[in-house]
Amino acid sequence: MPQTLFDKIWDAHVVNRIPDGPDQLYIDRHYCHEVTSPQAFEGLRRRGIKVMRPERTVCSPDHNIPTLHQDQPIQDPVSRNQVDTLTRNATEFGVTLYGLGHPKNGIIHVIGPENGLTLPGQTLVCGDSHTSTHGALGAVAFGIGTSEVEMVLASQCIIQPKPKKMRITVDGRLRPGVTAKDIALYIIAQMTTGGATGYFVEYAGEAIRALSMEERMTLCNLSIEMGARGGMIAPDETTFAYVKGREFAPKGEEWDKAVAYWRTLHTDEGAKFDREVRFDAADIEPRITYGTNPGMGIGITECIPAPDPEDEQGKISFEKALGYMGFEVGQCLLGTPVDYVFLGSCTNGRIEDFRAFASYVKGKKKAPGVTAWIVPGSWGVDKQIREEGLDKILEEAGFELRQPGCSACLAMNEDKIPAGKLAVSTSNRNFEGRQGPGARTILAGPLVAAAAAVTGRITDPRV
């Protein structure tokens, strides 16, 4: 029978199938950070058991770490305790830790692919919803809860119901100035934040195949924001070229064997999906959000639409969101003054995002009154930025490069947007208080963020 890409990987990892129930799934790679792992390690400690396969788990603190003065003790006692606890747990249980000061430290969803730890055909989990990022390499990757983190540490397996399958095809070619972030925000707006609930999504089509690996990671990263269990893209020559030569990627004969297998990881002709959705790349322009979820988005030249009058409950939440943001139906956001700009996160904290941002700000100056936090996703990204001279371009334009971490993506470290201030952010969520109590967030791609940073207002980067 013809199989989908998802079926091929999932079925190859089923250890035991419970009739009319979930599957016991073997996990190839387990990622941990400081937020969701402490209770899991403590559970092992209480039960007196070890990590079953410590070589399969990799830890890196990222959510709570500061992006300045990482050589000094973390000032916030809660954050310091969480990071210290991860260090103690990793040491006690013998799992790999890329702690503060380590050259491989960074956001876990950035360091996995860049070091060759994430590979096609794998199953990957992490106690973090944006684990879907790793599906860009042709892997089945999804976020799990704390009790499931303990389950994987103890058994290298997880009990999971098999999701339904959806294929989202984006036909045609993207227009100039349109990024992978814009594709993702467009799809989420069309699908709504619950439109893919219960599904694992495969992205396909000409526009998807044309994306670089880093752009694919951005797209897959945001799959969870439309309710999907995960997102993935079939590995191809772009994937193989990205993985080859990375530290933990196969070498020599093992590489050849691996690539031969990876070439089989595609959806067979005639394979059935539970749902098929198609979009035209020509319909996508640079995107921004206007509300308090990633589905409340518009093209940058569009105006805020009215809510569905038939959806009474939806209308209430819609009006609440606009009230929080200080916007109105029919309002066009071009020209709206901004206070903060954030470039970074597991969505847009990779080297290509910094190249795009730097290409726009080169020869320009940061707008007075705008605070810009420019945060690499890892020390590996920081190294590339400096090797390519992007730090000099940023510095000449008035921007300061901060140290790696999740930063202003979420209010769990010192980089918080003050109440009432409006931020254009390349991160993944714009919920109330996500970037700080009372903070107002507009999600966008790196080019829109760069344009806002130098003009001081929401600006179409194509103009």
C-alpha atoms as one frame of an Amber mdcrd trajectory, in Angstrom:
protein
   0.000   0.000   0.000   1.258   3.527  -0.766   2.385   5.310   2.401   2.724
   8.911   3.463   6.044  10.238   4.723   4.552  10.433   8.212   3.362   6.803
   8.131   6.763   5.545   7.009   8.577   7.112   9.958   5.906   6.566  12.609
   5.267   2.918  11.724   8.999   2.146  11.656   9.223   3.293  15.287   6.200
   1.482  16.738   7.349  -0.894  19.470   3.893  -2.082  20.424   0.460  -1.268
  19.045  -2.446  -1.352  21.486  -5.680  -2.445  19.733  -8.098   0.515  19.582
  -5.599   2.472  21.665  -2.331   4.398  21.433   1.013   3.223  20.081   4.193
   2.688  22.054   6.652   4.728  20.001  10.453   4.538  20.182  12.147   7.938
  20.372  15.455   8.506  18.594  16.307  11.904  20.044  15.112  13.607  23.211
  15.762  17.308  23.840  15.466  18.926  27.279  15.563  22.468  28.611  15.261
  23.883  32.107  11.492  24.529  32.182   9.785  21.157  31.714  12.497  18.718
  32.802  12.966  19.246  36.603   9.840  17.335  37.649  10.677  14.539  35.217
  14.167  14.014  36.624  12.765  14.214  40.143  10.294  11.468  39.230  13.187
   9.205  38.229  14.951  10.039  41.458  11.902   9.150  43.564  11.543   5.821
  41.793  15.244   5.054  41.980  15.696   4.505  38.245  18.224   5.761  35.704
  17.874   7.337  32.273  17.574   4.340  29.968  19.644   5.704  27.063  21.417
   8.864  28.222  23.242   9.234  24.907  19.876   9.939  23.245  19.105  12.981
  25.428  20.601  16.439  24.942  19.944  19.364  27.312  20.435  23.102  26.923
  19.093  25.936  29.084  17.431  28.559  26.901  14.135  29.985  28.258  15.389
  31.526  31.504  18.877  32.635  30.568  19.798  36.327  30.262  21.045  37.709
  26.956  23.596  40.009  28.604  26.454  39.163  31.003  26.090  35.379  30.769
  29.505  35.079  32.416  27.966  36.400  35.649  25.502  34.647  37.996  21.870
  34.866  36.852  20.257  37.641  38.876  16.673  36.365  38.988  16.516  33.654
  41.707  13.807  31.598  39.966  15.669  31.559  36.657  18.971  30.805  38.384
  17.419  27.895  40.257  15.926  26.406  37.094  19.215  26.587  35.196  21.202
  25.226  38.159  18.698  22.391  38.570  19.121  21.370  34.923  22.898  21.314
  35.419  22.611  19.103  38.513  20.156  16.735  36.842  22.200  16.361  33.673
  25.335  15.661  35.711  23.643  13.167  38.031  21.882  11.231  35.272  24.731
  11.343  32.760  23.003  13.130  29.889  24.663  15.617  27.548  24.408  19.244
  28.672  25.331  22.341  26.694  25.200  24.755  29.609  25.785  28.487  29.848
  29.238  29.272  28.486  29.383  26.141  26.315  30.013  26.909  22.620  27.045
  24.715  21.675  24.631  26.417  24.066  21.543  28.015  22.569  17.864  27.518
  21.936  17.325  23.764  21.820  15.427  23.953  18.515  18.305  25.837  16.938
  21.239  23.791  18.228  19.700  20.409  17.316  19.737  20.895  13.542  22.877
  23.052  13.403  24.954  20.336  15.104  23.581  17.436  13.087  21.725  15.966
  16.075  18.415  16.246  14.208  18.342  13.940  11.188  15.799  12.794   8.600
  13.719   9.757   9.545  14.035  10.291  13.288  11.397  10.546  15.958  12.127
  13.503  18.254  10.413  14.907  21.323  10.960  17.734  23.786   8.895  19.231
  26.569   8.224  22.229  24.335   5.463  22.746  21.773   7.784  24.166  19.123
   9.593  20.845  18.782   7.718  20.728  15.472  10.660  22.791  14.127  12.720
  19.623  13.583  10.148  18.200  11.173  11.718  20.460   8.545  14.434  17.833
   8.099  11.930  15.051   7.423  11.475  13.864  11.000   8.446  13.154  13.187
   8.959  15.744  15.928   6.451  16.921  18.519   6.183  18.482  21.946   5.319
  16.487  25.063   4.273  17.158  28.667   6.332  16.775  31.821   5.034  13.293
  32.680   5.873  12.212  29.133   9.389  13.650  29.494   9.839  11.317  32.463
   8.465   8.426  30.403  11.008   9.003  27.634  13.905   9.377  30.083  12.936
   6.115  31.752  12.110   3.977  28.719  13.164   5.815  25.520   9.553   5.288
  24.451   6.315   7.203  24.664   2.662   6.207  24.533   0.925   8.250  21.836
  -2.265   8.016  19.780  -1.410   8.188  16.093  -2.519  11.554  14.684  -4.527
  12.018  11.517  -2.640  13.189   8.436  -2.996  16.436   6.512  -1.102  17.678
   3.494  -0.838  21.424   2.907   0.369  22.204  -0.608   1.581  25.679  -1.537
   1.629  25.951  -5.319   3.609  28.440  -7.380   6.421  30.797  -6.454   6.660
  33.379  -3.696   6.786  37.028  -4.647   9.890  39.089  -3.798  10.066  40.139
  -0.147   7.877  37.253   1.070   9.489  34.958   3.642   8.750  31.580   5.208
   7.334  33.432   8.237   4.809  35.059   5.926   3.805  31.660   4.507   3.255
  30.349   8.016   1.245  33.345   9.231  -0.855  33.236   6.059  -1.642  29.530
   6.480  -2.503  29.962  10.169  -4.867  32.846   9.350  -6.600  30.735   6.699
  -6.746  27.575   8.811  -7.413  29.359  12.150  -5.589  28.436  15.347  -7.607
  25.216  15.652  -7.859  24.250  12.008  -5.244  21.496  12.143  -6.069  20.097
  15.597  -5.504  16.342  15.698  -3.419  16.294  12.522   0.240  15.892  11.655
   0.914  18.150   8.655   3.152  17.519   5.671   4.004  20.645   3.683   4.436
  20.168  -0.050   4.402  22.039  -3.352   6.733  24.152  -5.460   6.938  27.022
  -2.978   7.886  24.645  -0.150  10.536  22.801  -2.155  12.139  26.150  -3.004
  12.639  27.043   0.666  16.048  26.748   2.288  16.425  24.468   5.305  16.280
  27.380   7.708  13.099  28.688   6.077  11.593  25.213   6.348  12.366  25.222
  10.068  10.500  28.513  10.461   7.455  27.073   8.713   7.419  23.801  10.649
   8.046  25.679  13.899   4.692  27.439  13.559   2.660  24.294  12.762   1.603
  24.061  16.386  -0.017  27.511  16.157  -2.844  26.132  14.002  -3.370  23.243
  16.405  -1.298  20.640  14.531   0.592  17.954  16.427   3.562  18.667  14.229
   4.699  19.608  10.750   7.195  18.053   8.364   8.755  18.346   4.926  10.150
  15.467   2.871  13.967  15.409   2.858  15.599  16.221  -0.476  18.922  17.457
  -1.873  18.504  20.703   0.068  18.204  18.678   3.274  21.189  16.462   2.522
  23.406  19.442   1.673  22.440  21.117   4.959  23.139  18.043   7.105  26.364
  16.903   5.438  29.499  17.642   7.444  27.746  18.689  10.635  29.387  17.365
  13.787  26.968  14.587  14.702  25.837  13.710  11.163  26.896  10.326   9.732
  30.301  10.222   8.034  31.893   8.141   5.249  30.097   4.892   4.424  27.511
   5.608   7.120  26.644   8.827   5.315  26.053   7.004   2.056  23.843   4.434
   3.779  21.922   7.153   5.567  21.263   9.152   2.396  20.125   6.008   0.572
  17.520   5.493   3.310  16.567   9.175   3.482  15.794   9.143  -0.248  12.966
   6.690   0.475  11.351   9.152   2.894   8.682  10.731   0.741   4.971  10.301
   0.326   4.238   7.600  -2.228   2.044   8.418  -5.176  -1.514   7.458  -4.301
  -0.996   7.630  -0.525  -4.069   8.935   1.256  -4.310  11.869   3.644  -7.232
  12.512   5.937  -7.347  16.062   4.631  -5.788  17.959   1.721  -5.465  21.766
   1.624  -3.993  23.915  -1.160  -2.821  27.516  -1.279  -1.352  29.713  -4.022
   1.983  31.336  -3.206   1.013  34.371  -5.312  -1.673  35.240  -2.743   0.873
  35.744   0.042   2.423  39.104   0.908   4.450  40.156   3.975   2.255  39.496
   7.022   1.590  41.038  10.410  -0.740  40.084  13.254  -3.188  42.498  14.852
  -4.699  40.462  17.696  -3.727  38.102  20.482  -3.258  34.822  18.641  -1.164
  34.012  15.550  -4.307  33.423  13.460  -5.364  37.060  13.790  -3.219  38.226
  10.901  -3.396  40.288   7.725  -1.252  41.153   4.760   0.782  44.238   5.586
  -1.223  46.359   3.102  -4.581  45.108   4.395  -6.836  46.498   7.117  -8.234
  44.726  10.187 -11.320  42.737   9.143 -14.637  42.570  10.973 -15.421  39.396
  12.959 -17.924  36.832  11.721 -21.320  38.199  12.823 -22.684  34.646  13.083
 -20.024  33.629  15.612 -21.192  35.290  18.827 -18.530  33.711  21.052 -15.817
  34.436  18.516 -16.969  38.057  18.300 -16.527  38.482  22.063 -12.946  37.183
  22.054 -12.204  39.190  18.875 -13.321  42.431  20.487 -11.378  41.596  23.650
  -8.234  41.058  21.574  -8.606  44.359  19.721  -9.269  46.126  23.008  -6.043
  44.703  24.448  -4.058  45.725  21.373  -5.700  49.157  21.090  -6.798  48.622
  17.489 -10.147  48.912  15.672 -11.954  47.063  12.897 -11.093  48.636   9.562
  -7.833  50.100  10.829  -4.822  49.782   8.542  -1.626  49.243  10.524   0.884
  50.632   8.046   2.470  53.656   9.675   1.601  52.590  13.237   4.454  53.678
  15.588   6.320  50.857  17.334   8.319  50.894  20.557  10.272  47.621  20.435
  11.623  45.282  17.772  12.737  41.730  18.558  14.745  39.581  16.142  15.314
  36.064  17.431  13.606  32.972  18.949  13.393  29.371  17.716  11.250  30.755
  14.868  13.594  33.375  13.421  16.889  33.215  15.325  19.025  31.513  12.650
  21.794  32.909  10.470  19.535  33.516   7.445  17.237  35.676   9.572  20.201
  37.843  10.557  21.368  38.042   6.958  17.907  39.246   5.917  17.687  41.791
   8.743  21.215  43.078   8.067  20.597  43.353   4.313  17.692  45.712   5.003
  19.322  47.906   7.680  22.664  48.212   5.873  23.389  51.879   5.255  20.406
  52.940   7.393  20.053  53.911  11.045  17.877  52.575  13.835  14.950  54.885
  14.454  15.228  57.064  17.579  12.935  55.841  20.313  12.892  52.217  19.126
  14.448  49.632  21.436  15.760  46.693  19.395  16.757  43.342  20.853  18.837
  41.411  18.313  19.337  37.923  19.749  21.026  34.958  17.990  19.457  31.553
  18.561  22.783  29.968  19.491  26.483  30.612  19.886  26.890  28.888  16.538
  24.711  31.553  14.938  26.611  34.273  16.813  29.873  32.910  15.406  28.532
  32.984  11.842  27.219  36.517  12.294  30.688  37.701  13.259  32.490  35.678
  10.580  30.261  37.227   7.900  30.655  40.747   9.267  26.949  41.124   9.957
  27.754  42.380  13.466  29.567  45.346  11.917  26.593  46.157   9.675  24.267
  45.985  12.657  26.589  48.088  14.820  26.936  50.797  12.160  23.135  50.944
  11.918  22.854  51.409  15.678  21.959  47.874  16.770  23.527  45.860  19.588
  23.996  42.103  19.242  22.929  40.352  22.434  23.905  36.868  23.679  21.926
  33.769  22.667  18.705  32.664  24.346  14.926  32.658  23.986  14.954  36.310
  25.081  11.783  38.339  24.430   9.869  35.442  22.908   8.364  34.863  26.343
   8.423  36.633  29.696  10.662  34.124  31.503  13.877  36.135  31.535  14.965
  39.758  31.815  13.994  40.710  28.236  10.385  41.784  28.861   8.413  44.314
  26.826   6.952  46.937  29.227   3.179  47.187  29.688   1.401  49.050  26.922
   4.394  49.132  24.596   4.015  47.808  21.037   6.590  45.302  19.782   7.172
  43.926  16.313   8.483  40.449  17.056   9.826  37.612  14.929   8.803  35.103
  17.609   5.880  32.674  17.463   3.154  33.818  19.881   1.338  37.078  20.550
  -0.869  36.009  23.470  -1.735  38.556  26.152   1.341  39.019  28.340   3.472
  36.615  26.301   6.320  39.139  26.033   5.616  40.755  29.408   2.570  41.784
  31.455   0.527  44.190  29.337   2.914  43.995  26.365   1.362  44.244  22.892
   2.890  42.009  20.215   2.745  42.097  16.425   4.245  38.963  14.881   6.191
  39.410  11.653   9.136  38.143   9.664  12.705  39.496   9.793  12.252  41.927
   6.887   9.147  43.537   8.387  10.974  43.708  11.737  13.971  45.387  10.091
  11.754  47.931   8.331  10.026  48.763  11.621  13.361  49.139  13.395  14.694
  51.773  10.986  11.467  53.678  10.331   9.985  53.481  13.828   6.653  52.350
  12.470   5.065  49.415  10.674   6.468  49.601   7.161   6.191  47.456   4.049
   9.775  46.229   3.462   9.135  46.008  -0.280   8.671  49.767  -0.642
